[in-house]
Amino acid sequence: MPELPEVEALAGYLRERAVGRRVERVEVAAISALKTYDPPPSAVAGRTVTGAGRYGKFLDVRFDEGLHLVVHLARAGWLHYREAFPSAAPLRPGKGPIALRVRLDDGSGFDLTEAGTQKKLAAYLVTDPALVPGVGKLGPDALEADLATFGARLRSRRGQVKGVLTDQSVLAGIGNAYSDEILHAAKLSPFAITDRLTDDQLATLHAATRAVLGDAVRRSMGQRAAELKGEKRSGLKVHARKGLPCPVCGDLVREVSFADSSLQYCPTCQTGGKPLADRRLSRLVR
Ligand SMILES: [Zn+2]
């Protein structure tokens, strides 16, 4: 799932490649992916791409006269920039991975795609990004929040730090992968309770958030969209590395279920050497 660093890099790539180009046409292949109907996709034709940015994990493509294409890529969505399209024929609505295509006046453009059968990618054509459900409710940006804001936001929601860090209304931009990485860098248990964190722990967590996200953004910027996923994977220390040695201490990375997914952590670095109990599993056994 693309998180803050990948969406930032996708926006950076669009700024470099698409800004200044005029839109030929927007084609919608997955009707359910486009969540708005007014203005219609045809309203984008003839407009110029003026910018690209990000709200948390939402990508914002800006057109002149104040029109925005705001996209949430969800778990399996991605943006593919095409230097050229194989055919000039419009996309036909269907079951393929392409949800939406934007053709630009130099023959290039981009596809929003989504793998798998669960279709969660959401695109909104709006005059104001704050109209997008989810954008209006976002907390401060995880990369920009200073220590005072960061601490206040985390303490405002009592819960396991893993869950609170990924709550977009607390802080915007962190998902399952980077929360594992941030907690590992901060040497903190994913199950630590937010309102019991000491000032020192909060300061360490804040610094780790900045370092992990900042490093990921630096590594991702300038990468072509196609190479971003590999770049993300190569920088991970614990996430999706169950059973592999922790690059810091050599202990084996472990996994427990969390919410509707799972998390990975290093017992030596994060939980005093003790494995976390898998609540779902122990419930099952009992
Ligand atoms: Zn370790």
XYZ file of C-alpha atoms and ligand atoms in Angstrom:
287
model
C 0.000 0.000 0.000
C 1.444 3.378 -0.959
C 2.039 5.567 2.093
C 3.290 9.126 2.539
C 6.742 8.652 0.923
C 5.452 6.849 -2.165
C 2.578 9.292 -2.707
C 5.000 12.198 -2.248
C 7.273 10.671 -4.886
C 4.371 10.055 -7.288
C 3.362 13.714 -6.888
C 6.976 14.737 -7.477
C 7.112 12.684 -10.642
C 3.890 14.252 -11.917
C 5.233 17.743 -11.121
C 8.296 16.971 -13.187
C 6.584 15.233 -16.065
C 2.975 16.405 -16.375
C 2.815 19.998 -15.165
C 2.268 22.389 -18.047
C 0.721 19.711 -20.260
C -2.843 20.003 -21.470
C -5.319 17.186 -20.860
C -6.690 15.547 -23.962
C -9.145 13.288 -22.255
C -9.965 11.460 -19.031
C -11.275 7.932 -19.502
C -12.991 6.007 -16.749
C -12.872 2.217 -17.015
C -13.952 1.357 -13.480
C -17.107 3.372 -12.923
C -17.121 2.512 -9.209
C -13.640 4.070 -8.726
C -14.860 7.570 -9.574
C -16.788 8.708 -6.527
C -18.036 12.043 -7.877
C -20.229 12.872 -10.881
C -20.191 16.669 -10.906
C -18.032 18.014 -12.495
C -17.917 15.104 -14.990
C -14.621 13.650 -16.292
C -15.209 15.483 -19.588
C -14.740 18.778 -17.685
C -10.995 18.034 -17.380
C -10.408 17.920 -21.147
C -8.620 21.032 -22.389
C -7.343 22.030 -18.958
C -3.657 22.282 -18.094
C -1.998 20.326 -15.291
C -0.809 23.043 -12.891
C 0.563 20.990 -10.012
C 0.573 17.798 -7.990
C 0.695 17.337 -4.254
C -0.444 15.210 -1.388
C -2.752 15.219 1.642
C -1.628 12.381 3.882
C -1.860 9.371 1.567
C -4.184 11.141 -0.903
C -2.640 12.255 -4.200
C -3.855 15.581 -5.604
C -3.466 16.383 -9.322
C -4.322 20.033 -9.956
C -5.712 21.548 -13.143
C -6.237 25.176 -14.029
C -9.410 26.971 -12.971
C -9.300 25.183 -9.641
C -10.136 21.602 -10.547
C -8.555 18.709 -8.627
C -8.329 14.986 -9.231
C -7.852 13.576 -5.736
C -6.959 9.885 -5.515
C -6.713 7.394 -2.672
C -4.770 4.420 -3.985
C -5.863 2.123 -1.130
C -4.146 -1.231 -0.691
C -3.503 -2.327 -4.252
C -3.775 0.860 -6.290
C -0.950 2.502 -8.194
C -0.201 5.230 -10.709
C 1.599 4.225 -13.894
C 3.042 6.993 -16.018
C 3.028 6.111 -19.729
C 5.279 7.852 -22.217
C 2.831 6.651 -24.870
C -0.362 4.619 -24.904
C -0.623 1.476 -27.027
C -3.850 2.635 -28.654
C -5.772 5.845 -29.240
C -9.037 4.000 -28.676
C -10.801 4.940 -25.434
C -10.713 2.445 -22.578
C -13.730 0.241 -22.375
C -15.347 -0.243 -18.990
C -14.407 -3.678 -17.800
C -12.684 -5.849 -15.285
C -9.052 -5.026 -16.097
C -6.652 -3.406 -13.649
C -6.955 0.100 -15.168
C -9.494 2.223 -13.325
C -8.889 5.602 -14.911
C -6.678 7.037 -17.657
C -5.547 10.625 -18.167
C -4.205 11.371 -21.658
C -2.031 14.448 -22.110
C -1.362 16.502 -25.240
C 2.171 15.109 -25.836
C 0.840 11.552 -26.131
C 1.920 10.636 -22.592
C -0.285 10.384 -19.527
C -1.019 8.135 -16.607
C -3.177 5.205 -15.604
C -4.573 4.633 -12.151
C -4.587 0.882 -11.684
C -5.736 -1.540 -9.034
C -4.690 -5.161 -8.696
C -6.886 -7.886 -7.260
C -10.619 -8.295 -6.956
C -11.187 -6.012 -3.959
C -11.739 -2.621 -5.550
C -11.006 0.141 -3.066
C -9.233 2.763 -5.199
C -11.170 6.015 -4.967
C -10.916 9.026 -7.278
C -12.697 12.321 -6.788
C -13.036 15.186 -9.234
C -13.619 18.251 -7.084
C -13.204 22.025 -6.996
C -11.946 21.836 -3.403
C -9.953 18.869 -1.974
C -11.533 19.451 1.445
C -14.796 18.188 -0.113
C -13.278 14.697 -0.339
C -14.453 12.538 2.557
C -11.290 11.543 4.386
C -9.254 14.585 3.351
C -11.318 16.932 5.503
C -10.818 14.653 8.523
C -7.041 14.244 8.211
C -4.845 15.106 11.163
C -1.608 17.081 10.759
C 0.879 15.703 8.245
C 3.132 13.085 9.876
C 6.254 14.497 8.253
C 5.523 18.112 9.123
C 4.168 17.894 12.684
C 6.564 19.401 15.239
C 7.181 17.626 18.550
C 4.492 19.566 20.459
C 1.824 18.822 17.832
C 2.972 15.216 17.428
C 2.873 14.571 21.188
C -0.496 16.243 21.671
C -2.048 14.304 18.773
C -0.765 10.925 19.978
C -1.865 11.513 23.556
C -5.285 12.700 22.398
C -6.181 9.146 21.399
C -5.745 6.424 23.990
C -4.787 3.112 22.427
C -1.997 0.873 21.227
C 0.593 3.069 19.559
C 0.573 0.946 16.376
C -3.112 1.683 15.848
C -2.949 5.339 16.835
C 0.027 6.063 14.540
C -1.901 4.702 11.558
C -5.127 6.559 12.417
C -5.273 9.193 9.666
C -7.324 11.555 11.811
C -4.522 11.612 14.425
C -1.607 12.019 11.987
C -1.843 11.829 8.204
C 0.331 9.664 5.991
C 1.484 6.627 8.010
C 0.227 3.144 7.144
C 1.016 -0.430 8.112
C 4.552 -0.597 6.678
C 6.024 2.660 7.934
C 4.417 2.351 11.374
C 6.307 -0.955 11.820
C 9.501 0.772 10.706
C 8.985 3.852 12.899
C 8.263 1.757 16.022
C 11.353 -0.363 15.341
C 13.516 2.759 14.934
C 12.054 4.157 18.176
C 12.624 0.800 19.978
C 9.025 0.851 21.123
C 6.518 -1.979 21.486
C 3.676 -1.712 18.957
C 1.311 -2.445 21.854
C 2.567 0.401 24.097
C -0.364 2.553 25.207
C -0.179 6.115 23.898
C -1.216 8.037 26.991
C 1.375 6.173 29.072
C 4.306 7.160 26.855
C 6.863 9.317 28.652
C 8.040 12.642 27.239
C 11.327 10.968 26.292
C 9.533 8.141 24.492
C 7.387 10.640 22.604
C 10.443 12.659 21.588
C 12.173 9.487 20.373
C 9.048 8.428 18.480
C 8.771 11.857 16.874
C 12.416 11.781 15.787
C 11.999 8.235 14.446
C 8.894 9.271 12.468
C 10.781 12.134 10.839
C 13.863 10.027 10.149
C 12.030 7.001 8.693
C 9.606 9.011 6.530
C 12.248 11.572 5.552
C 14.697 8.860 4.466
C 11.979 7.084 2.496
C 10.984 10.309 0.740
C 14.618 11.050 -0.142
C 15.145 7.562 -1.520
C 11.880 7.667 -3.464
C 12.058 11.121 -5.011
C 13.236 11.125 -8.582
C 12.434 7.434 -8.955
C 10.141 6.562 -11.784
C 6.745 5.410 -10.589
C 7.539 1.873 -11.754
C 10.590 1.637 -9.489
C 9.057 2.990 -6.315
C 7.741 -0.290 -4.945
C 11.170 -1.911 -5.104
C 12.713 1.124 -3.484
C 10.228 0.911 -0.624
C 10.914 -2.787 -0.047
C 14.685 -2.334 -0.054
C 14.545 0.197 2.801
C 12.439 -1.876 5.213
C 14.072 -3.320 8.357
C 11.172 -5.232 9.969
C 7.999 -4.775 7.918
C 7.211 -7.847 5.782
C 10.460 -9.459 7.036
C 9.073 -12.111 9.378
C 11.737 -14.727 10.208
C 14.599 -12.657 8.787
C 17.349 -11.197 10.989
C 16.856 -7.685 12.354
C 19.575 -5.565 10.685
C 20.204 -3.777 14.003
C 20.607 -6.678 16.471
C 20.365 -9.924 14.494
C 17.327 -11.265 16.387
C 14.629 -12.769 14.170
C 11.768 -10.496 13.166
C 8.438 -11.738 14.504
C 4.843 -11.243 13.483
C 1.533 -10.909 15.320
C -1.921 -10.253 13.960
C -3.146 -6.708 14.314
C -6.517 -5.269 13.310
C -7.403 -6.910 9.977
C -3.768 -7.515 9.098
C -0.495 -8.263 10.888
C 2.509 -6.369 12.147
C 6.197 -7.226 12.332
C 8.643 -6.246 15.054
C 11.961 -7.184 16.612
C 11.652 -8.569 20.190
C 15.218 -7.610 21.201
C 14.939 -4.042 19.900
C 11.342 -3.380 20.892
C 9.875 -5.606 23.603
C 12.746 -6.479 25.937
C 13.266 -9.800 24.148
C 9.746 -11.034 24.909
C 7.512 -12.101 22.021
C 4.133 -10.369 21.907
C 1.096 -12.556 22.471
C -1.010 -13.068 19.396
C -4.405 -12.259 20.836
C -6.361 -13.546 17.882
C -4.510 -16.863 17.999
C -4.829 -17.314 21.764
C -8.560 -16.587 21.511
C -8.821 -19.251 18.849
C -6.910 -21.816 20.926
C -8.998 -21.174 23.984
Zn 16.555 -5.865 16.547
